[in-house]
């Protein structure tokens, strides 16, 4: 069945470091792909999305490119801030359902 | 005001009790969802509804029931709560445009439920 695999966390970085969180997916068709972010005590918020191959989603300095050939949607940011500390979820949308990865916790220290 | 509101935010109860979690939205979306979040497991879909007369089971519906009282309201019930239903529960909504394919889901802030 359709699934999403994310790298396990926590990912611990110093402020201004480069961030990559890996996400790969398995799907029988052509899903839309999403990254959501969850700050402490809050629900998930959409961070960015891509709806077809080679699309790049971007928001708040974060980027991810839909790579059909490698079935990947890795999240990147060039310079992280302490305020980016949160849990990040990769997800795919196929038909009527949104399927989430297990989440990756990011901790950024000053 | 939040677009997707969940009540209560926290609840502690005992095994065997009936619990209702409520969700209301002001986004005007047709589609509503209930998920539970457990450490290391991500979010898993419990039930979803595409309109008032449409209710569908998700991945883990056993032990749960739902009611779509109106377009804006979708409640989740645990008829007889058990400790392994202790989790963080989220309600979400999405638009049905484009058959929902490219539409993101909008989440409430969650209900933390503890069953003793």
Tab-separated table of C-alpha atoms in Angstrom, chain A residues 30-32 34 36 38 41-46 49-52 66 87 89 93 95-103, chain B residues 9 31 33 35 37 40-43 45 48 50 57-58 88 90 94 99-110:
chain	number	residue	atom	x	y	z
A	30	UNK	CA	0.692	10.099	-8.767
A	31	UNK	CA	0.207	11.578	-5.327
A	32	UNK	CA	0.411	15.145	-4.142
A	34	UNK	CA	3.111	17.816	1.558
A	36	UNK	CA	3.496	19.789	7.688
A	38	UNK	CA	3.878	20.847	14.393
A	41	UNK	CA	1.186	22.213	21.935
A	42	UNK	CA	-0.267	22.937	18.522
A	43	UNK	CA	-1.823	21.093	15.619
A	44	UNK	CA	-0.170	20.495	12.286
A	45	UNK	CA	0.266	23.389	9.893
A	46	UNK	CA	0.870	23.086	6.195
A	49	UNK	CA	3.279	21.243	-1.041
A	50	UNK	CA	3.974	19.943	-4.546
A	51	UNK	CA	1.373	18.413	-6.805
A	52	UNK	CA	3.380	16.896	-9.663
A	66	UNK	CA	9.003	16.359	-5.923
A	87	UNK	CA	8.243	18.192	14.506
A	89	UNK	CA	5.768	15.468	8.926
A	93	UNK	CA	-2.321	12.618	-0.720
A	95	UNK	CA	-7.415	9.659	-3.680
A	96	UNK	CA	-9.320	10.490	-0.519
A	97	UNK	CA	-6.616	9.962	2.053
A	98	UNK	CA	-3.638	11.764	3.508
A	99	UNK	CA	-0.898	9.370	4.630
A	100	UNK	CA	1.697	10.670	7.074
A	101	UNK	CA	5.216	9.708	7.891
A	102	UNK	CA	6.130	9.210	11.537
A	103	UNK	CA	7.527	12.709	11.942
B	9	UNK	CA	-8.139	20.461	24.946
B	31	UNK	CA	-14.517	17.337	4.401
B	33	UNK	CA	-11.321	14.028	9.575
B	35	UNK	CA	-6.787	11.344	13.573
B	37	UNK	CA	-1.205	10.778	17.124
B	40	UNK	CA	6.741	7.131	16.800
B	41	UNK	CA	3.611	6.332	14.785
B	42	UNK	CA	2.744	9.653	13.225
B	43	UNK	CA	-0.921	10.372	12.581
B	45	UNK	CA	-6.844	8.191	10.379
B	48	UNK	CA	-13.568	10.832	7.809
B	50	UNK	CA	-17.048	14.184	2.988
B	57	UNK	CA	-13.939	4.336	8.395
B	58	UNK	CA	-10.258	5.060	8.403
B	88	UNK	CA	-3.409	13.059	21.125
B	90	UNK	CA	-6.693	15.836	15.969
B	94	UNK	CA	-10.234	20.207	3.766
B	99	UNK	CA	-12.034	16.369	-5.761
B	100	UNK	CA	-9.780	17.199	-2.833
B	101	UNK	CA	-6.679	15.932	-4.566
B	102	UNK	CA	-4.424	18.948	-4.103
B	103	UNK	CA	-6.147	20.399	-1.084
B	104	UNK	CA	-4.233	20.592	2.191
B	105	UNK	CA	-5.828	19.687	5.464
B	106	UNK	CA	-6.268	22.256	8.214
B	107	UNK	CA	-5.825	20.982	11.754
B	108	UNK	CA	-7.168	21.910	15.149
B	109	UNK	CA	-4.829	22.197	18.120
B	110	UNK	CA	-5.641	18.723	19.368
